[in-house]
Short mmCIF file of N, CA and C in Angstrom, two decimals:
data_model
loop_
_atom_site.label_atom_id
_atom_site.label_comp_id
_atom_site.label_asym_id
_atom_site.label_seq_id
_atom_site.Cartn_x
_atom_site.Cartn_y
_atom_site.Cartn_z
N MET B 1 0.84 -1.21 0.00
CA MET B 1 -0.01 0.00 -0.04
C MET B 1 0.88 1.28 0.01
N ASP B 2 0.73 2.07 -1.00
CA ASP B 2 1.50 3.23 -1.08
C ASP B 2 0.96 4.30 -0.04
N PRO B 3 1.89 4.65 0.88
CA PRO B 3 1.40 5.56 1.99
C PRO B 3 0.94 6.95 1.49
N GLU B 4 1.36 7.26 0.26
CA GLU B 4 1.01 8.57 -0.31
C GLU B 4 -0.44 8.56 -1.05
N SER B 5 -0.91 7.31 -1.21
CA SER B 5 -2.14 7.23 -2.00
C SER B 5 -3.38 7.61 -1.25
N ASP B 6 -4.37 8.03 -1.98
CA ASP B 6 -5.69 8.31 -1.35
C ASP B 6 -6.31 7.00 -0.83
N GLU B 7 -6.06 5.92 -1.50
CA GLU B 7 -6.55 4.58 -1.10
C GLU B 7 -6.00 4.29 0.27
N ALA B 8 -4.73 4.45 0.54
CA ALA B 8 -4.18 4.21 1.83
C ALA B 8 -4.84 5.05 2.91
N ARG B 9 -4.94 6.36 2.66
CA ARG B 9 -5.60 7.25 3.59
C ARG B 9 -6.93 6.92 3.97
N LEU B 10 -7.72 6.50 2.86
CA LEU B 10 -9.11 6.18 3.11
C LEU B 10 -9.19 4.83 3.89
N PHE B 11 -8.44 3.88 3.49
CA PHE B 11 -8.50 2.61 4.21
C PHE B 11 -8.09 2.82 5.67
N LEU B 12 -7.01 3.50 5.96
CA LEU B 12 -6.57 3.66 7.34
C LEU B 12 -7.64 4.48 8.09
N ALA B 13 -8.18 5.48 7.52
CA ALA B 13 -9.24 6.27 8.18
C ALA B 13 -10.45 5.31 8.50
N SER B 14 -10.81 4.44 7.64
CA SER B 14 -11.90 3.58 7.84
C SER B 14 -11.61 2.65 9.11
N CYS B 15 -10.34 2.45 9.42
CA CYS B 15 -9.94 1.62 10.53
C CYS B 15 -9.62 2.51 11.75
N GLY B 16 -9.85 3.81 11.73
CA GLY B 16 -9.54 4.68 12.84
C GLY B 16 -8.18 5.03 12.93
N LEU B 17 -7.35 4.95 11.87
CA LEU B 17 -5.98 5.29 11.92
C LEU B 17 -5.70 6.48 11.08
N GLU B 18 -4.91 7.36 11.53
CA GLU B 18 -4.49 8.59 10.77
C GLU B 18 -3.11 8.40 10.26
N LEU B 19 -2.90 8.56 8.99
CA LEU B 19 -1.59 8.55 8.42
C LEU B 19 -0.79 9.71 8.87
N CYS B 20 0.46 9.47 9.28
CA CYS B 20 1.30 10.58 9.73
C CYS B 20 2.63 10.57 9.02
N VAL B 21 3.47 11.51 9.41
CA VAL B 21 4.80 11.58 8.90
C VAL B 21 5.71 10.92 9.96
N ALA B 22 6.65 10.16 9.54
CA ALA B 22 7.52 9.47 10.51
C ALA B 22 8.72 10.25 10.98
N ASN B 23 8.91 11.39 10.34
CA ASN B 23 10.02 12.36 10.65
C ASN B 23 11.36 11.74 10.46
N GLY B 24 11.51 10.83 9.42
CA GLY B 24 12.76 10.35 8.95
C GLY B 24 13.55 9.56 9.95
N ASP B 25 12.99 9.04 11.03
CA ASP B 25 13.68 8.18 11.97
C ASP B 25 14.02 6.93 11.20
N GLU B 26 15.24 6.35 11.49
CA GLU B 26 15.62 5.11 10.80
C GLU B 26 14.82 3.97 11.44
N THR B 27 14.30 3.16 10.54
CA THR B 27 13.55 1.98 11.06
C THR B 27 14.10 0.72 10.35
N PRO B 28 14.04 -0.35 10.97
CA PRO B 28 14.49 -1.64 10.37
C PRO B 28 13.61 -1.95 9.17
N ALA B 29 14.22 -2.71 8.23
CA ALA B 29 13.40 -3.13 7.06
C ALA B 29 12.32 -3.97 7.47
N ALA B 30 11.14 -3.87 6.88
CA ALA B 30 9.92 -4.69 7.18
C ALA B 30 10.30 -6.13 7.14
N LEU B 31 11.01 -6.59 6.10
CA LEU B 31 11.33 -7.99 6.04
C LEU B 31 12.14 -8.56 7.22
N ASP B 32 13.07 -7.70 7.73
CA ASP B 32 13.88 -8.13 8.99
C ASP B 32 12.94 -8.31 10.13
N ILE B 33 11.99 -7.40 10.33
CA ILE B 33 11.04 -7.54 11.45
C ILE B 33 10.13 -8.76 11.25
N VAL B 34 9.64 -8.98 10.06
CA VAL B 34 8.77 -10.09 9.79
C VAL B 34 9.54 -11.31 10.09
N GLN B 35 10.77 -11.48 9.66
CA GLN B 35 11.53 -12.61 9.95
C GLN B 35 11.80 -12.85 11.41
N GLN B 36 12.07 -11.79 12.15
CA GLN B 36 12.30 -11.89 13.64
C GLN B 36 10.96 -12.31 14.28
N ILE B 37 9.93 -11.73 13.94
CA ILE B 37 8.64 -12.08 14.56
C ILE B 37 8.10 -13.54 14.22
N SER B 38 8.59 -14.01 13.05
CA SER B 38 8.16 -15.31 12.58
C SER B 38 9.07 -16.46 13.03
N SER B 39 10.13 -16.15 13.82
CA SER B 39 11.07 -17.12 14.25
C SER B 39 10.35 -18.18 15.03
N ALA B 40 10.85 -19.41 14.99
CA ALA B 40 10.32 -20.54 15.76
C ALA B 40 10.53 -20.31 17.34
N TYR B 41 11.44 -19.32 17.60
CA TYR B 41 11.75 -19.10 19.02
C TYR B 41 10.90 -18.02 19.65
N VAL B 42 10.05 -17.36 18.85
CA VAL B 42 9.13 -16.33 19.36
C VAL B 42 8.06 -17.00 20.21
N GLU B 43 7.89 -16.45 21.35
CA GLU B 43 6.74 -16.86 22.27
C GLU B 43 5.78 -15.75 22.50
N PRO B 44 4.55 -16.04 22.63
CA PRO B 44 3.61 -14.95 22.83
C PRO B 44 3.66 -14.47 24.33
N VAL B 45 3.39 -13.18 24.55
CA VAL B 45 3.29 -12.70 25.90
C VAL B 45 1.85 -12.88 26.45
N VAL B 46 0.97 -13.04 25.51
CA VAL B 46 -0.50 -13.25 25.85
C VAL B 46 -1.02 -14.22 24.73
N THR B 47 -1.87 -15.18 25.21
CA THR B 47 -2.61 -16.00 24.28
C THR B 47 -4.13 -15.87 24.55
N VAL B 48 -4.92 -15.90 23.56
CA VAL B 48 -6.37 -15.74 23.73
C VAL B 48 -6.94 -16.99 22.93
N PRO B 49 -7.55 -17.94 23.64
CA PRO B 49 -8.15 -19.05 22.92
C PRO B 49 -9.27 -18.64 21.96
N MET B 50 -9.28 -19.19 20.79
CA MET B 50 -10.31 -18.75 19.86
C MET B 50 -11.76 -19.16 20.32
N LYS B 51 -11.78 -20.14 21.27
CA LYS B 51 -13.10 -20.54 21.78
C LYS B 51 -13.53 -19.68 22.98
N ALA B 52 -12.69 -18.78 23.37
CA ALA B 52 -13.05 -17.83 24.46
C ALA B 52 -14.22 -16.95 24.06
N PRO B 53 -14.99 -16.56 25.02
CA PRO B 53 -16.07 -15.53 24.69
C PRO B 53 -15.48 -14.25 24.08
N ASN B 54 -15.90 -13.76 22.94
CA ASN B 54 -15.43 -12.57 22.30
C ASN B 54 -13.88 -12.54 22.18
N PRO B 55 -13.29 -13.51 21.51
CA PRO B 55 -11.85 -13.64 21.44
C PRO B 55 -11.10 -12.41 20.76
N VAL B 56 -11.83 -11.91 19.71
CA VAL B 56 -11.11 -10.79 19.00
C VAL B 56 -11.14 -9.54 19.82
N GLU B 57 -12.19 -9.30 20.60
CA GLU B 57 -12.27 -8.21 21.56
C GLU B 57 -11.20 -8.34 22.64
N GLU B 58 -11.07 -9.57 23.19
CA GLU B 58 -10.07 -9.82 24.14
C GLU B 58 -8.65 -9.62 23.61
N LEU B 59 -8.38 -10.07 22.36
CA LEU B 59 -7.11 -9.84 21.67
C LEU B 59 -6.83 -8.31 21.62
N GLY B 60 -7.82 -7.57 21.25
CA GLY B 60 -7.65 -6.13 21.21
C GLY B 60 -7.29 -5.60 22.57
N ARG B 61 -7.99 -5.99 23.57
CA ARG B 61 -7.73 -5.40 24.92
C ARG B 61 -6.26 -5.79 25.35
N GLN B 62 -5.87 -7.04 25.04
CA GLN B 62 -4.50 -7.50 25.44
C GLN B 62 -3.40 -6.79 24.65
N TRP B 63 -3.70 -6.58 23.31
CA TRP B 63 -2.70 -5.94 22.47
C TRP B 63 -2.52 -4.49 22.99
N HIS B 64 -3.61 -3.75 23.27
CA HIS B 64 -3.48 -2.43 23.68
C HIS B 64 -2.81 -2.35 25.02
N ARG B 65 -3.06 -3.32 25.96
CA ARG B 65 -2.47 -3.29 27.30
C ARG B 65 -0.89 -3.51 27.12
N VAL B 66 -0.46 -4.44 26.33
CA VAL B 66 0.92 -4.71 26.15
C VAL B 66 1.60 -3.51 25.47
N ALA B 67 0.99 -3.00 24.38
CA ALA B 67 1.56 -1.84 23.69
C ALA B 67 1.67 -0.63 24.57
N ALA B 68 0.72 -0.43 25.46
CA ALA B 68 0.79 0.74 26.42
C ALA B 68 1.95 0.51 27.44
N CYS B 69 1.97 -0.72 28.06
CA CYS B 69 2.99 -1.06 29.00
C CYS B 69 4.38 -0.91 28.42
N GLN B 70 4.56 -1.22 27.18
CA GLN B 70 5.95 -1.24 26.53
C GLN B 70 6.16 0.09 25.85
N ARG B 71 5.25 1.09 25.99
CA ARG B 71 5.34 2.40 25.37
C ARG B 71 5.73 2.29 23.90
N LEU B 72 4.85 1.55 23.18
CA LEU B 72 5.02 1.34 21.77
C LEU B 72 4.78 2.68 21.00
N ALA B 73 3.76 3.35 21.41
CA ALA B 73 3.45 4.67 20.71
C ALA B 73 4.34 5.76 21.31
N ALA B 74 4.77 6.68 20.47
CA ALA B 74 5.53 7.86 20.83
C ALA B 74 4.66 8.77 21.72
N ASP B 75 5.21 9.74 22.38
CA ASP B 75 4.53 10.66 23.16
C ASP B 75 3.37 11.31 22.44
N ASP B 76 3.50 11.53 21.15
CA ASP B 76 2.44 12.13 20.34
C ASP B 76 1.54 11.08 19.72
N GLY B 77 1.63 9.85 20.08
CA GLY B 77 0.73 8.76 19.70
C GLY B 77 1.09 8.05 18.42
N ARG B 78 2.27 8.45 17.76
CA ARG B 78 2.59 7.82 16.45
C ARG B 78 3.26 6.52 16.71
N PHE B 79 3.02 5.55 15.85
CA PHE B 79 3.76 4.32 15.76
C PHE B 79 3.72 3.82 14.29
N LEU B 80 4.56 2.80 14.00
CA LEU B 80 4.47 2.28 12.66
C LEU B 80 3.77 1.02 12.55
N ILE B 81 3.19 0.75 11.42
CA ILE B 81 2.38 -0.55 11.28
C ILE B 81 2.64 -1.10 9.97
N LEU B 82 2.64 -2.42 9.96
CA LEU B 82 2.70 -3.20 8.74
C LEU B 82 1.51 -4.20 8.73
N LEU B 83 0.62 -3.96 7.71
CA LEU B 83 -0.57 -4.73 7.68
C LEU B 83 -0.33 -6.10 7.06
N ALA B 84 -1.08 -7.08 7.47
CA ALA B 84 -0.97 -8.45 6.94
C ALA B 84 -1.52 -8.44 5.49
N GLY B 85 -1.13 -9.49 4.76
CA GLY B 85 -1.64 -9.72 3.48
C GLY B 85 -0.52 -10.09 2.46
N PRO B 86 -0.85 -10.48 1.29
CA PRO B 86 0.13 -10.91 0.27
C PRO B 86 1.22 -9.76 0.09
N GLY B 87 2.43 -10.10 0.14
CA GLY B 87 3.53 -9.18 -0.07
C GLY B 87 3.77 -8.22 1.06
N ALA B 88 3.27 -8.52 2.22
CA ALA B 88 3.51 -7.67 3.37
C ALA B 88 4.94 -7.30 3.68
N SER B 89 5.87 -8.32 3.61
CA SER B 89 7.15 -8.07 3.96
C SER B 89 7.84 -7.16 3.03
N ALA B 90 7.34 -6.99 1.75
CA ALA B 90 7.98 -6.14 0.83
C ALA B 90 7.39 -4.69 0.89
N ARG B 91 6.41 -4.47 1.68
CA ARG B 91 5.81 -3.15 1.82
C ARG B 91 6.70 -2.33 2.84
N SER B 92 6.38 -1.12 2.80
CA SER B 92 7.09 -0.19 3.83
C SER B 92 6.18 0.04 4.98
N TRP B 93 6.72 0.50 6.03
CA TRP B 93 5.97 0.85 7.27
C TRP B 93 5.08 2.05 6.95
N LEU B 94 3.96 2.01 7.61
CA LEU B 94 3.03 3.16 7.58
C LEU B 94 3.08 3.75 8.96
N CYS B 95 3.29 5.09 9.03
CA CYS B 95 3.33 5.78 10.27
C CYS B 95 1.86 6.24 10.50
N VAL B 96 1.32 5.92 11.72
CA VAL B 96 -0.08 6.16 12.06
C VAL B 96 -0.25 6.59 13.44
N LYS B 97 -1.41 7.23 13.66
CA LYS B 97 -1.90 7.52 15.03
C LYS B 97 -3.24 6.78 15.12
N ASP B 98 -3.57 6.22 16.27
CA ASP B 98 -4.82 5.51 16.40
C ASP B 98 -5.79 6.44 17.08
N SER B 99 -6.76 6.94 16.35
CA SER B 99 -7.74 7.99 16.92
C SER B 99 -8.78 7.32 17.79
N VAL B 100 -8.91 5.97 17.75
CA VAL B 100 -9.92 5.26 18.50
C VAL B 100 -9.37 4.76 19.86
N GLY B 101 -8.19 4.15 19.80
CA GLY B 101 -7.49 3.78 20.98
C GLY B 101 -7.94 2.39 21.64
N ARG B 102 -8.75 1.66 20.91
CA ARG B 102 -9.17 0.36 21.40
C ARG B 102 -9.54 -0.42 20.20
N ASP B 103 -9.62 -1.80 20.36
CA ASP B 103 -10.14 -2.73 19.33
C ASP B 103 -9.46 -2.70 18.00
N LEU B 104 -8.07 -2.39 17.95
CA LEU B 104 -7.45 -2.26 16.69
C LEU B 104 -7.44 -3.60 15.88
N PRO B 105 -7.23 -4.75 16.49
CA PRO B 105 -7.36 -6.00 15.64
C PRO B 105 -8.76 -6.17 15.06
N ALA B 106 -9.79 -5.83 15.69
CA ALA B 106 -11.10 -6.02 15.22
C ALA B 106 -11.38 -5.00 14.07
N ARG B 107 -10.82 -3.80 14.25
CA ARG B 107 -11.01 -2.77 13.19
C ARG B 107 -10.27 -3.20 11.93
N LEU B 108 -9.05 -3.75 12.06
CA LEU B 108 -8.28 -4.16 10.94
C LEU B 108 -8.96 -5.43 10.25
N LEU B 109 -9.48 -6.30 11.06
CA LEU B 109 -10.19 -7.48 10.58
C LEU B 109 -11.32 -7.06 9.63
N LYS B 110 -12.08 -6.11 10.14
CA LYS B 110 -13.21 -5.61 9.36
C LYS B 110 -12.72 -5.01 8.10
N GLY B 111 -11.71 -4.18 8.07
CA GLY B 111 -11.25 -3.46 6.94
C GLY B 111 -10.37 -4.19 6.02
N ASN B 112 -9.48 -5.06 6.59
CA ASN B 112 -8.47 -5.74 5.80
C ASN B 112 -8.59 -7.24 5.66
N GLY B 113 -9.65 -7.80 6.42
CA GLY B 113 -9.87 -9.28 6.36
C GLY B 113 -8.87 -10.03 7.19
N SER B 114 -8.06 -9.38 7.96
CA SER B 114 -7.11 -10.06 8.82
C SER B 114 -6.82 -9.23 10.09
N LEU B 115 -6.76 -9.87 11.18
CA LEU B 115 -6.47 -9.13 12.44
C LEU B 115 -5.02 -9.24 12.78
N GLU B 116 -4.22 -9.80 11.89
CA GLU B 116 -2.75 -9.85 12.06
C GLU B 116 -2.09 -8.56 11.62
N PHE B 117 -1.19 -8.07 12.37
CA PHE B 117 -0.40 -6.89 11.99
C PHE B 117 0.76 -6.79 12.90
N ILE B 118 1.79 -6.03 12.44
CA ILE B 118 2.96 -5.80 13.24
C ILE B 118 3.01 -4.36 13.45
N ALA B 119 3.19 -3.92 14.67
CA ALA B 119 3.39 -2.53 15.00
C ALA B 119 4.86 -2.38 15.55
N LEU B 120 5.42 -1.23 15.22
CA LEU B 120 6.85 -1.01 15.62
C LEU B 120 6.93 0.42 16.15
N SER B 121 7.66 0.54 17.25
CA SER B 121 7.80 1.94 17.81
C SER B 121 8.56 2.82 16.86
N ILE B 122 8.28 4.14 16.93
CA ILE B 122 8.90 5.08 15.97
C ILE B 122 10.42 4.95 16.03
N ASP B 123 10.97 4.67 17.14
CA ASP B 123 12.45 4.58 17.24
C ASP B 123 12.97 3.28 16.66
N GLY B 124 12.03 2.30 16.22
CA GLY B 124 12.46 1.08 15.60
C GLY B 124 12.96 0.06 16.58
N LYS B 125 12.67 0.20 17.87
CA LYS B 125 13.27 -0.71 18.85
C LYS B 125 12.29 -1.69 19.52
N ARG B 126 10.99 -1.49 19.39
CA ARG B 126 10.04 -2.34 20.06
C ARG B 126 8.93 -2.80 19.07
N ILE B 127 8.66 -3.99 19.11
CA ILE B 127 7.63 -4.66 18.28
C ILE B 127 6.46 -5.18 19.15
N CYS B 128 5.29 -4.98 18.71
CA CYS B 128 4.08 -5.50 19.33
C CYS B 128 3.13 -6.00 18.21
N ALA B 129 2.96 -7.30 18.14
CA ALA B 129 2.20 -7.83 16.99
C ALA B 129 1.12 -8.76 17.44
N THR B 130 0.19 -9.04 16.55
CA THR B 130 -0.89 -9.99 16.79
C THR B 130 -0.73 -11.09 15.70
N SER B 131 -1.10 -12.30 16.04
CA SER B 131 -1.11 -13.32 15.07
C SER B 131 -2.23 -14.34 15.36
N GLU B 132 -2.56 -15.07 14.39
CA GLU B 132 -3.55 -16.16 14.50
C GLU B 132 -2.84 -17.44 14.35
N GLU B 133 -2.87 -18.25 15.41
CA GLU B 133 -2.25 -19.59 15.44
C GLU B 133 -3.28 -20.64 15.29
N GLU B 134 -2.93 -21.86 15.55
CA GLU B 134 -3.83 -23.02 15.36
C GLU B 134 -5.20 -22.86 16.01
N ASP B 135 -5.20 -22.56 17.29
CA ASP B 135 -6.49 -22.48 18.04
C ASP B 135 -6.52 -21.33 19.01
N GLU B 136 -5.62 -20.33 18.76
CA GLU B 136 -5.58 -19.22 19.60
C GLU B 136 -4.98 -17.97 18.92
N TYR B 137 -5.18 -16.90 19.44
CA TYR B 137 -4.64 -15.61 19.00
C TYR B 137 -3.46 -15.28 19.90
N TRP B 138 -2.40 -14.71 19.36
CA TRP B 138 -1.19 -14.38 20.11
C TRP B 138 -1.01 -12.87 20.05
N VAL B 139 -0.50 -12.29 21.25
CA VAL B 139 0.12 -11.04 21.21
C VAL B 139 1.59 -11.29 21.52
N VAL B 140 2.42 -10.72 20.55
CA VAL B 140 3.93 -10.99 20.70
C VAL B 140 4.53 -9.63 20.90
N TYR B 141 5.49 -9.58 21.91
CA TYR B 141 6.27 -8.43 22.12
C TYR B 141 7.72 -8.86 22.01
N GLU B 142 8.49 -8.08 21.30
CA GLU B 142 9.90 -8.35 21.20
C GLU B 142 10.69 -7.06 21.06
N GLU B 143 11.85 -7.05 21.56
CA GLU B 143 12.77 -6.00 21.35
C GLU B 143 13.47 -6.34 19.91
N VAL B 144 13.79 -5.29 19.09
CA VAL B 144 14.36 -5.54 17.84
C VAL B 144 15.74 -6.01 17.99
N SER B 145 16.05 -7.19 17.41
CA SER B 145 17.42 -7.67 17.47
C SER B 145 18.37 -6.93 16.63
N SER B 146 19.56 -6.81 17.05
CA SER B 146 20.57 -5.99 16.29
C SER B 146 21.24 -6.83 15.22
#
């Protein structure tokens, strides 16, 4: 998704995300982060069984809790996001602000057809992602490996 396109702005707005300027901070390549997060050694910090009541809502609560505890968003609310889908690792990061502040996985599921995404702090040092595994949803938190 070209961050300069009207399509990107409209899609992000439909998900409650405002496209921002990243201010030229250096960030790791999306492929590097995808590979790190996809490692067999990555463990979730939270799991939500798919059979739980309202599992997507619970996933959203847990992702927002972990992201807040780890200070994923900058003081002004900006963070970087990589949306799931074909060719995701070849895309670039989108700098966004979340104007809603809750239920991000559910909003992305509604707009993108997937609740999986990778969020990265503006400084490129902290990752907080969601994924769908065999019978549960995961929230993954990792520090970016050097």
